[in-house]
Every structure is written in structure tokens, then in C-alpha cells.
Short mmCIF file of the C-alpha atoms (twelve columns), coordinates in Angstrom:
data_MODEL
# 
_entry.id   MODEL 
# 
loop_
_atom_site.group_PDB 
_atom_site.id 
_atom_site.type_symbol 
_atom_site.label_atom_id 
_atom_site.label_alt_id 
_atom_site.label_comp_id 
_atom_site.label_asym_id 
_atom_site.label_seq_id 
_atom_site.Cartn_x 
_atom_site.Cartn_y 
_atom_site.Cartn_z 
_atom_site.pdbx_PDB_model_num 
ATOM 1   C CA . MET A 1   -31.898 16.731 -19.982 1 
ATOM 2   C CA . SER A 2   -28.427 15.917 -21.297 1 
ATOM 3   C CA . TRP A 3   -26.827 17.644 -18.277 1 
ATOM 4   C CA . SER A 4   -28.990 15.600 -15.925 1 
ATOM 5   C CA . LEU A 5   -28.061 12.394 -17.726 1 
ATOM 6   C CA . GLY A 6   -24.402 13.342 -17.480 1 
ATOM 7   C CA . LEU A 7   -24.653 13.811 -13.710 1 
ATOM 8   C CA . ASP A 8   -26.418 10.481 -13.349 1 
ATOM 9   C CA . ARG A 9   -23.398 8.770  -14.873 1 
ATOM 10  C CA . LEU A 10  -20.895 10.145 -12.384 1 
ATOM 11  C CA . PRO A 11  -19.509 7.286  -10.239 1 
ATOM 12  C CA . GLY A 12  -20.235 9.105  -6.982  1 
ATOM 13  C CA . VAL A 13  -23.855 9.768  -7.941  1 
ATOM 14  C CA . VAL A 14  -24.302 6.136  -8.991  1 
ATOM 15  C CA . THR A 15  -22.896 4.950  -5.659  1 
ATOM 16  C CA . VAL A 16  -25.215 7.216  -3.668  1 
ATOM 17  C CA . ARG A 17  -28.271 6.043  -5.614  1 
ATOM 18  C CA . THR A 18  -27.401 2.384  -5.039  1 
ATOM 19  C CA . TYR A 19  -26.093 2.797  -1.486  1 
ATOM 20  C CA . ARG A 20  -26.916 0.096  1.040   1 
ATOM 21  C CA . ARG A 21  -27.654 0.721  4.692   1 
ATOM 22  C CA . GLU A 22  -25.252 -2.005 5.846   1 
ATOM 23  C CA . TRP A 23  -22.357 -0.073 4.279   1 
ATOM 24  C CA . LEU A 24  -22.859 2.940  6.543   1 
ATOM 25  C CA . ARG A 25  -21.172 1.698  9.726   1 
ATOM 26  C CA . PRO A 26  -17.921 0.469  8.113   1 
ATOM 27  C CA . ASP A 27  -17.830 3.597  5.945   1 
ATOM 28  C CA . VAL A 28  -18.149 5.868  8.989   1 
ATOM 29  C CA . THR A 29  -15.446 3.871  10.793  1 
ATOM 30  C CA . ALA A 30  -13.145 4.120  7.782   1 
ATOM 31  C CA . GLY A 31  -13.859 7.840  7.476   1 
ATOM 32  C CA . LEU A 32  -12.951 8.516  11.108  1 
ATOM 33  C CA . ALA A 33  -9.746  6.505  10.764  1 
ATOM 34  C CA . LEU A 34  -8.818  8.416  7.619   1 
ATOM 35  C CA . ILE A 35  -9.394  11.739 9.358   1 
ATOM 36  C CA . GLY A 36  -6.909  10.734 12.007  1 
ATOM 37  C CA . LEU A 37  -4.410  9.620  9.368   1 
ATOM 38  C CA . LEU A 38  -4.777  12.363 6.779   1 
ATOM 39  C CA . ILE A 39  -4.610  15.384 9.078   1 
ATOM 40  C CA . PRO A 40  -1.044  14.750 10.317  1 
ATOM 41  C CA . ALA A 41  0.001   13.178 7.006   1 
ATOM 42  C CA . GLY A 42  -1.285  16.101 4.951   1 
ATOM 43  C CA . MET A 43  0.391   18.647 7.209   1 
ATOM 44  C CA . GLY A 44  3.632   16.667 7.233   1 
ATOM 45  C CA . TYR A 45  3.757   16.312 3.447   1 
ATOM 46  C CA . ALA A 46  3.044   20.017 3.018   1 
ATOM 47  C CA . THR A 47  5.989   20.807 5.273   1 
ATOM 48  C CA . ALA A 48  8.165   18.366 3.309   1 
ATOM 49  C CA . ALA A 49  7.168   20.231 0.133   1 
ATOM 50  C CA . GLY A 50  8.337   23.516 1.665   1 
ATOM 51  C CA . LEU A 51  4.836   24.881 2.286   1 
ATOM 52  C CA . PRO A 52  3.065   25.981 5.495   1 
ATOM 53  C CA . ALA A 53  1.604   23.031 7.391   1 
ATOM 54  C CA . TYR A 54  -1.979  24.308 7.184   1 
ATOM 55  C CA . THR A 55  -1.946  24.120 3.381   1 
ATOM 56  C CA . GLY A 56  -1.811  20.349 3.759   1 
ATOM 57  C CA . LEU A 57  -5.261  20.455 5.355   1 
ATOM 58  C CA . TYR A 58  -6.734  22.352 2.406   1 
ATOM 59  C CA . ALA A 59  -5.085  19.936 -0.020  1 
ATOM 60  C CA . THR A 60  -6.694  17.062 1.865   1 
ATOM 61  C CA . ILE A 61  -10.314 18.267 1.942   1 
ATOM 62  C CA . VAL A 62  -11.068 19.252 -1.656  1 
ATOM 63  C CA . PRO A 63  -9.471  16.268 -3.477  1 
ATOM 64  C CA . LEU A 64  -11.420 13.828 -1.299  1 
ATOM 65  C CA . LEU A 65  -14.724 15.452 -2.223  1 
ATOM 66  C CA . ALA A 66  -13.858 15.744 -5.910  1 
ATOM 67  C CA . TYR A 67  -12.672 12.157 -6.284  1 
ATOM 68  C CA . ALA A 68  -15.676 10.821 -4.370  1 
ATOM 69  C CA . ILE A 69  -17.886 12.274 -7.116  1 
ATOM 70  C CA . VAL A 70  -15.902 11.562 -10.288 1 
ATOM 71  C CA . GLY A 71  -13.460 8.785  -9.317  1 
ATOM 72  C CA . PRO A 72  -14.074 5.338  -10.843 1 
ATOM 73  C CA . SER A 73  -12.637 3.420  -7.880  1 
ATOM 74  C CA . ARG A 74  -15.028 2.856  -4.982  1 
ATOM 75  C CA . VAL A 75  -12.315 2.213  -2.388  1 
ATOM 76  C CA . LEU A 76  -9.460  4.510  -3.415  1 
ATOM 77  C CA . VAL A 77  -8.804  7.687  -1.430  1 
ATOM 78  C CA . LEU A 78  -6.822  10.593 -2.867  1 
ATOM 79  C CA . GLY A 79  -4.885  13.020 -0.729  1 
ATOM 80  C CA . PRO A 80  -1.402  14.451 -0.195  1 
ATOM 81  C CA . ASP A 81  1.331   12.053 -1.318  1 
ATOM 82  C CA . SER A 82  4.800   11.749 0.198   1 
ATOM 83  C CA . ALA A 83  6.245   10.688 -3.159  1 
ATOM 84  C CA . LEU A 84  5.283   14.018 -4.705  1 
ATOM 85  C CA . ALA A 85  6.447   16.301 -1.894  1 
ATOM 86  C CA . PRO A 86  10.124  16.454 -2.990  1 
ATOM 87  C CA . LEU A 87  9.083   17.043 -6.606  1 
ATOM 88  C CA . ILE A 88  6.807   19.917 -5.583  1 
ATOM 89  C CA . ALA A 89  9.551   21.393 -3.420  1 
ATOM 90  C CA . ALA A 90  12.070  21.151 -6.261  1 
ATOM 91  C CA . ALA A 91  9.692   22.967 -8.627  1 
ATOM 92  C CA . VAL A 92  8.386   25.630 -6.242  1 
ATOM 93  C CA . LEU A 93  11.101  26.546 -3.749  1 
ATOM 94  C CA . PRO A 94  13.755  27.846 -6.199  1 
ATOM 95  C CA . LEU A 95  11.177  30.201 -7.754  1 
ATOM 96  C CA . ALA A 96  9.870   31.280 -4.347  1 
ATOM 97  C CA . ALA A 97  13.340  31.897 -2.909  1 
ATOM 98  C CA . ALA A 98  14.062  34.551 -5.532  1 
ATOM 99  C CA . SER A 99  11.315  36.812 -4.162  1 
ATOM 100 C CA . GLY A 100 11.804  36.228 -0.436  1 
ATOM 101 C CA . ASP A 101 8.012   36.181 0.101   1 
ATOM 102 C CA . PRO A 102 6.907   33.003 1.941   1 
ATOM 103 C CA . GLN A 103 3.373   33.282 0.555   1 
ATOM 104 C CA . ARG A 104 4.719   33.161 -2.993  1 
ATOM 105 C CA . ALA A 105 5.496   29.472 -2.494  1 
ATOM 106 C CA . VAL A 106 1.820   28.841 -1.747  1 
ATOM 107 C CA . ALA A 107 0.729   30.698 -4.895  1 
ATOM 108 C CA . LEU A 108 3.291   28.834 -7.006  1 
ATOM 109 C CA . ALA A 109 2.147   25.503 -5.569  1 
ATOM 110 C CA . GLY A 110 -1.443  26.435 -6.476  1 
ATOM 111 C CA . VAL A 111 -0.456  27.186 -10.067 1 
ATOM 112 C CA . LEU A 112 1.520   23.939 -10.196 1 
ATOM 113 C CA . ALA A 113 -1.562  22.024 -9.001  1 
ATOM 114 C CA . VAL A 114 -3.674  23.614 -11.743 1 
ATOM 115 C CA . LEU A 115 -1.055  22.685 -14.355 1 
ATOM 116 C CA . VAL A 116 -0.876  19.084 -13.132 1 
ATOM 117 C CA . GLY A 117 -4.672  18.799 -13.155 1 
ATOM 118 C CA . THR A 118 -4.854  20.232 -16.663 1 
ATOM 119 C CA . VAL A 119 -2.218  17.788 -17.940 1 
ATOM 120 C CA . LEU A 120 -4.143  14.853 -16.447 1 
ATOM 121 C CA . LEU A 121 -7.475  16.045 -17.853 1 
ATOM 122 C CA . VAL A 122 -6.088  16.511 -21.361 1 
ATOM 123 C CA . ALA A 123 -4.296  13.167 -21.248 1 
ATOM 124 C CA . GLY A 124 -7.429  11.457 -19.955 1 
ATOM 125 C CA . PHE A 125 -9.595  12.816 -22.774 1 
ATOM 126 C CA . LEU A 126 -6.905  11.717 -25.248 1 
ATOM 127 C CA . ARG A 127 -7.218  8.184  -23.830 1 
ATOM 128 C CA . LEU A 128 -3.601  8.024  -22.666 1 
ATOM 129 C CA . GLY A 129 -4.349  5.952  -19.592 1 
ATOM 130 C CA . PHE A 130 -2.250  3.116  -21.008 1 
ATOM 131 C CA . VAL A 131 1.027   4.961  -20.358 1 
ATOM 132 C CA . THR A 132 1.476   3.360  -16.947 1 
ATOM 133 C CA . ASP A 133 1.731   -0.032 -18.639 1 
ATOM 134 C CA . LEU A 134 5.004   1.202  -20.156 1 
ATOM 135 C CA . LEU A 135 6.628   1.755  -16.744 1 
ATOM 136 C CA . SER A 136 8.440   -1.369 -15.620 1 
ATOM 137 C CA . LYS A 137 8.223   -2.575 -12.030 1 
ATOM 138 C CA . PRO A 138 11.983  -2.135 -11.330 1 
ATOM 139 C CA . ILE A 139 11.734  1.526  -12.401 1 
ATOM 140 C CA . ARG A 140 8.769   2.173  -10.110 1 
ATOM 141 C CA . ILE A 141 10.365  0.355  -7.154  1 
ATOM 142 C CA . GLY A 142 13.652  2.186  -7.631  1 
ATOM 143 C CA . TYR A 143 11.874  5.520  -7.905  1 
ATOM 144 C CA . LEU A 144 9.718   4.963  -4.826  1 
ATOM 145 C CA . ASN A 145 12.689  3.816  -2.740  1 
ATOM 146 C CA . GLY A 146 14.682  6.820  -3.893  1 
ATOM 147 C CA . ILE A 147 11.853  9.169  -2.980  1 
ATOM 148 C CA . ALA A 148 11.535  7.458  0.403   1 
ATOM 149 C CA . LEU A 149 15.216  8.143  1.101   1 
ATOM 150 C CA . VAL A 150 14.862  11.786 0.038   1 
ATOM 151 C CA . VAL A 151 11.836  12.249 2.323   1 
ATOM 152 C CA . VAL A 152 13.546  10.544 5.279   1 
ATOM 153 C CA . ILE A 153 16.717  12.608 4.914   1 
ATOM 154 C CA . GLY A 154 14.701  15.775 4.402   1 
ATOM 155 C CA . GLN A 155 12.779  15.234 7.628   1 
ATOM 156 C CA . LEU A 156 15.730  14.147 9.775   1 
ATOM 157 C CA . PRO A 157 16.519  17.733 10.891  1 
ATOM 158 C CA . THR A 158 12.910  18.221 12.016  1 
ATOM 159 C CA . LEU A 159 12.955  14.894 13.848  1 
ATOM 160 C CA . LEU A 160 16.151  15.861 15.674  1 
ATOM 161 C CA . GLY A 161 15.146  19.488 16.317  1 
ATOM 162 C CA . ILE A 162 17.903  20.938 14.113  1 
ATOM 163 C CA . ASP A 163 17.714  24.052 11.953  1 
ATOM 164 C CA . VAL A 164 19.141  23.370 8.482   1 
ATOM 165 C CA . ASP A 165 19.686  25.927 5.733   1 
ATOM 166 C CA . ALA A 166 20.869  23.452 3.078   1 
ATOM 167 C CA . ASP A 167 18.292  22.404 0.474   1 
ATOM 168 C CA . ASP A 168 20.233  19.495 -1.089  1 
ATOM 169 C CA . VAL A 169 20.390  15.983 0.339   1 
ATOM 170 C CA . LEU A 170 24.162  15.924 0.911   1 
ATOM 171 C CA . GLY A 171 24.039  19.299 2.637   1 
ATOM 172 C CA . ARG A 172 21.345  18.090 5.015   1 
ATOM 173 C CA . ILE A 173 23.296  14.926 5.803   1 
ATOM 174 C CA . GLY A 174 26.432  16.947 6.528   1 
ATOM 175 C CA . THR A 175 24.571  19.371 8.784   1 
ATOM 176 C CA . VAL A 176 22.865  16.585 10.738  1 
ATOM 177 C CA . ALA A 177 26.163  14.742 11.162  1 
ATOM 178 C CA . GLY A 178 27.901  17.907 12.335  1 
ATOM 179 C CA . GLU A 179 25.184  18.716 14.859  1 
ATOM 180 C CA . ALA A 180 25.252  15.137 16.139  1 
ATOM 181 C CA . VAL A 181 28.993  15.391 16.785  1 
ATOM 182 C CA . THR A 182 28.796  18.799 18.489  1 
ATOM 183 C CA . GLY A 183 25.738  17.911 20.560  1 
ATOM 184 C CA . GLY A 184 23.350  20.246 18.783  1 
ATOM 185 C CA . ILE A 185 20.506  17.739 18.726  1 
ATOM 186 C CA . ASP A 186 17.352  18.596 20.684  1 
ATOM 187 C CA . LEU A 187 16.928  15.529 22.881  1 
ATOM 188 C CA . LEU A 188 13.322  16.302 23.831  1 
ATOM 189 C CA . ALA A 189 12.184  16.713 20.211  1 
ATOM 190 C CA . THR A 190 14.111  13.572 19.267  1 
ATOM 191 C CA . ALA A 191 12.461  11.607 22.078  1 
ATOM 192 C CA . VAL A 192 8.975   12.623 20.939  1 
ATOM 193 C CA . GLY A 193 9.742   11.856 17.289  1 
ATOM 194 C CA . VAL A 194 11.448  8.520  17.881  1 
ATOM 195 C CA . GLY A 195 8.750   7.558  20.376  1 
ATOM 196 C CA . SER A 196 6.061   8.276  17.761  1 
ATOM 197 C CA . LEU A 197 7.886   6.126  15.209  1 
ATOM 198 C CA . ALA A 198 8.222   3.331  17.780  1 
ATOM 199 C CA . VAL A 199 4.475   3.437  18.484  1 
ATOM 200 C CA . MET A 200 3.637   3.199  14.764  1 
ATOM 201 C CA . VAL A 201 6.039   0.300  14.187  1 
ATOM 202 C CA . THR A 202 4.796   -1.537 17.284  1 
ATOM 203 C CA . CYS A 203 1.161   -1.198 16.239  1 
ATOM 204 C CA . ARG A 204 1.997   -2.637 12.845  1 
ATOM 205 C CA . MET A 205 4.023   -5.537 14.285  1 
ATOM 206 C CA . LEU A 206 1.257   -6.408 16.749  1 
ATOM 207 C CA . ARG A 207 -1.356  -5.969 13.986  1 
ATOM 208 C CA . ILE A 208 -3.458  -3.678 16.139  1 
ATOM 209 C CA . ARG A 209 -6.608  -2.657 14.289  1 
ATOM 210 C CA . ILE A 210 -6.291  0.996  15.319  1 
ATOM 211 C CA . PRO A 211 -3.896  2.780  12.911  1 
ATOM 212 C CA . GLY A 212 -0.515  3.336  14.513  1 
ATOM 213 C CA . VAL A 213 -0.313  6.871  13.109  1 
ATOM 214 C CA . LEU A 214 -3.558  7.752  14.881  1 
ATOM 215 C CA . VAL A 215 -2.291  6.326  18.178  1 
ATOM 216 C CA . ALA A 216 0.990   8.234  17.838  1 
ATOM 217 C CA . VAL A 217 -0.703  11.536 16.982  1 
ATOM 218 C CA . VAL A 218 -3.259  11.352 19.802  1 
ATOM 219 C CA . GLY A 219 -0.570  10.233 22.255  1 
ATOM 220 C CA . ALA A 220 1.799   13.038 21.250  1 
ATOM 221 C CA . ILE A 221 -0.972  15.636 21.565  1 
ATOM 222 C CA . ALA A 222 -1.942  14.348 25.019  1 
ATOM 223 C CA . LEU A 223 1.689   14.239 26.119  1 
ATOM 224 C CA . SER A 224 2.328   17.785 24.912  1 
ATOM 225 C CA . ALA A 225 -0.751  19.068 26.722  1 
ATOM 226 C CA . LEU A 226 -0.019  17.271 30.002  1 
ATOM 227 C CA . LEU A 227 3.666   18.192 30.155  1 
ATOM 228 C CA . GLY A 228 3.326   21.640 28.609  1 
ATOM 229 C CA . LEU A 229 5.807   20.964 25.820  1 
ATOM 230 C CA . GLY A 230 4.585   23.902 23.744  1 
ATOM 231 C CA . ASP A 231 7.411   26.082 25.086  1 
ATOM 232 C CA . ASP A 232 10.108  23.467 24.481  1 
ATOM 233 C CA . ILE A 233 9.200   21.997 21.078  1 
ATOM 234 C CA . ALA A 234 8.165   23.830 17.928  1 
ATOM 235 C CA . MET A 235 4.413   23.371 17.347  1 
ATOM 236 C CA . VAL A 236 2.316   23.890 14.245  1 
ATOM 237 C CA . GLY A 237 0.465   26.671 16.027  1 
ATOM 238 C CA . ALA A 238 -2.945  28.178 15.404  1 
ATOM 239 C CA . LEU A 239 -4.399  27.621 11.946  1 
ATOM 240 C CA . PRO A 240 -5.965  30.427 9.884   1 
ATOM 241 C CA . ARG A 241 -9.736  30.516 10.291  1 
ATOM 242 C CA . GLY A 242 -11.887 29.475 7.350   1 
ATOM 243 C CA . LEU A 243 -10.793 28.388 3.895   1 
ATOM 244 C CA . PRO A 244 -8.596  30.695 1.815   1 
ATOM 245 C CA . ALA A 245 -9.737  32.217 -1.461  1 
ATOM 246 C CA . PRO A 246 -7.741  31.025 -4.497  1 
ATOM 247 C CA . SER A 247 -4.932  33.455 -5.191  1 
ATOM 248 C CA . PHE A 248 -2.144  33.336 -7.747  1 
ATOM 249 C CA . GLY A 249 -0.779  36.792 -6.985  1 
ATOM 250 C CA . GLY A 250 2.813   37.443 -7.993  1 
ATOM 251 C CA . VAL A 251 3.022   34.466 -10.358 1 
ATOM 252 C CA . GLY A 252 3.999   35.457 -13.882 1 
ATOM 253 C CA . TRP A 253 3.902   33.635 -17.200 1 
ATOM 254 C CA . ASN A 254 7.622   32.913 -16.938 1 
ATOM 255 C CA . ASP A 255 6.912   30.982 -13.753 1 
ATOM 256 C CA . VAL A 256 4.148   29.038 -15.481 1 
ATOM 257 C CA . VAL A 257 6.430   28.075 -18.369 1 
ATOM 258 C CA . THR A 258 9.175   27.043 -15.931 1 
ATOM 259 C CA . MET A 259 6.782   24.741 -14.053 1 
ATOM 260 C CA . LEU A 260 5.342   23.048 -17.151 1 
ATOM 261 C CA . GLY A 261 8.057   20.392 -17.197 1 
ATOM 262 C CA . PRO A 262 7.725   19.522 -13.507 1 
ATOM 263 C CA . ALA A 263 3.919   19.506 -13.893 1 
ATOM 264 C CA . VAL A 264 4.107   16.829 -16.598 1 
ATOM 265 C CA . ALA A 265 6.502   14.754 -14.481 1 
ATOM 266 C CA . ILE A 266 4.331   15.043 -11.356 1 
ATOM 267 C CA . ALA A 267 1.201   14.172 -13.352 1 
ATOM 268 C CA . LEU A 268 2.831   11.041 -14.765 1 
ATOM 269 C CA . ILE A 269 4.199   9.856  -11.419 1 
ATOM 270 C CA . ALA A 270 1.003   10.637 -9.493  1 
ATOM 271 C CA . PHE A 271 -1.094  8.775  -12.042 1 
ATOM 272 C CA . ALA A 272 1.299   5.814  -12.174 1 
ATOM 273 C CA . ASP A 273 1.101   5.337  -8.398  1 
ATOM 274 C CA . THR A 274 -2.648  5.870  -8.183  1 
ATOM 275 C CA . ALA A 275 -3.499  3.736  -11.214 1 
ATOM 276 C CA . VAL A 276 -1.595  0.749  -9.840  1 
ATOM 277 C CA . LEU A 277 -3.446  1.003  -6.523  1 
ATOM 278 C CA . SER A 278 -6.783  1.468  -8.238  1 
ATOM 279 C CA . ARG A 279 -6.299  -1.562 -10.464 1 
ATOM 280 C CA . THR A 280 -5.063  -3.655 -7.524  1 
ATOM 281 C CA . PHE A 281 -8.118  -2.857 -5.389  1 
ATOM 282 C CA . ALA A 282 -10.445 -3.385 -8.336  1 
ATOM 283 C CA . ALA A 283 -8.894  -6.779 -9.122  1 
ATOM 284 C CA . ARG A 284 -9.550  -7.938 -5.569  1 
ATOM 285 C CA . ARG A 285 -13.239 -7.233 -6.114  1 
ATOM 286 C CA . GLY A 286 -13.302 -8.822 -9.539  1 
ATOM 287 C CA . ALA A 287 -13.829 -5.423 -11.182 1 
ATOM 288 C CA . ASP A 288 -11.955 -3.369 -13.750 1 
ATOM 289 C CA . VAL A 289 -10.991 0.320  -13.846 1 
ATOM 290 C CA . ASP A 290 -10.560 2.369  -17.000 1 
ATOM 291 C CA . GLY A 291 -7.135  4.032  -16.820 1 
ATOM 292 C CA . SER A 292 -8.255  7.043  -18.833 1 
ATOM 293 C CA . ALA A 293 -11.269 7.560  -16.569 1 
ATOM 294 C CA . GLU A 294 -8.941  7.357  -13.571 1 
ATOM 295 C CA . MET A 295 -6.691  9.953  -15.195 1 
ATOM 296 C CA . ARG A 296 -9.588  12.352 -15.785 1 
ATOM 297 C CA . ALA A 297 -10.772 11.907 -12.183 1 
ATOM 298 C CA . MET A 298 -7.321  12.749 -10.869 1 
ATOM 299 C CA . GLY A 299 -7.249  15.802 -13.124 1 
ATOM 300 C CA . VAL A 300 -10.479 17.060 -11.581 1 
# 
């Protein structure tokens, strides 16, 4: 009986039991739009974090389902975050590089995710949801702008079709500048990338209701298929069939201890960003969101 009562209190269960038929059409429309946005975004953020692109798909599916059940916000969507990609890369890639096994990065990222979730769960049960109130707006704006610059610089080589071995920001800038001077830029890849950015910016300026990212992705796919660009531009390629089984092979306790610090930092930053959005959306509806409940939901 107590277990049943506990399930009845979950936000997702409450929403389903009180669901209205008139909500279905806009919800389906929003869901389709999000699919178009999250697939390329998730794969792109995974690549920015130094992981295979397909892992971004897995990291998009499960969090959506989990948060839909336990999340206190009725309009917030959780998925891969560009702000966290450089932090994940900084925590995972140095440990993965020591072994030379590309799959080790995936296992390390999985352990890091478990650590972050555990930190958020413990903090949520300790009622520490107030911590975001201690972060001033200038700090958050400065951090987010800094992360934006890191992400942009990190993805410049991919945009220009350049192979870069440097992991630091200055090294990437130097390599890109050198290739630009010597003519090492792939003009076709650059045209597709810049064209996609132009489409997204134009859609936003014209306030087109269809998401610009969706238009750019569909257009780039159609263009690649019609012109046969698969031989000229690096593609994501075929994805592994089915969902992978959880595996933490090759990760030792020393790795876990090393990632504890980054896990706490990622948990704090992820919660700070999400909590602000959750409270903003709730305020628009005249509602309130418990920060600790939000923290526990993110931990799940």
C-alpha cells in the first residue's frame, strides 16, 4: 500500500491521471520538434565531450523518460547540455588517453554520470536545493559565456574540416589559424557548416515557427543525399543496433576517486542551470518548484 501511495505522488503519474485531451495535440507537436532538435544536439554535444556521436542518442532517451516521471516541472526537458560537454571532456579524456582504448572514454563517462547523479540525489535528500541562490548572476553569465567560447573554439576544426591533435584552447586556435593561412581548410565542409548556421540564424531573425536547427538538419541531410557528399565530408556513419548494456569495464577505483571532484562541479553547474530554467517557467505559470525536489529528479 505504501509503495502504491508513493507512486501516486510522482509528478509524472499525477500528470497522467489528470491529463486533458486538449493537451495532446500541442504535446505531440512539441515532442516531434524536440526529436528534431535533440538528435543532432545530443550527438553534437557527445562529440564535443570527446565521446562517439551515438552515445549522445542514448544520453538523450533515458533522461527524458526519467525526468518525465519524477521531475517537478511540467514544461522542462532534460537532455545533453553544451555547457557540460567541456567539463566532461576535461574529466574523461585525460584518463582515457592513458589507455589508448577509445571505448574506455565511454565507460569513464558512464561512471562520471553515476557519480553526478549520486551527488545530486544525496544533496536533494539533504535539502540543499538552496545552493543556487548563492550563485550571483554575474558569475553565471560569465561562466556560460566562457563555456560558449570554449565550445565554439572546440568545434571550429570540425566546422572547417580540419584535423586537430591539440586538446587545449590555444592549441586549437593556433592550428586553425595555421591551416587557414596554408589553405588547409575543407571548403565543402565549411560551406555546409556555415550554411547550416546561416539557416538557423535566419529562421530566428524571421521568427519562423519551425525550429531553425530542424530546418538546417533536414536540409543538410537532403543535400548530402542528393549530391552524394558522403565521400567528400566525414559523416556520423551507421549507428550500433539496439541499446548497449551498461558496462564500466576497465575503470578502477583510482579513476572513480579522480572523477569525484569533477562530478561535484558538474552536479552543481547542471543543477544551477536547470533550477533557474525550472523556476522561470514555473513563475510564468504562477507556480513554484521545490529546488530540492528538482535536485533529486536530476539525480535520478
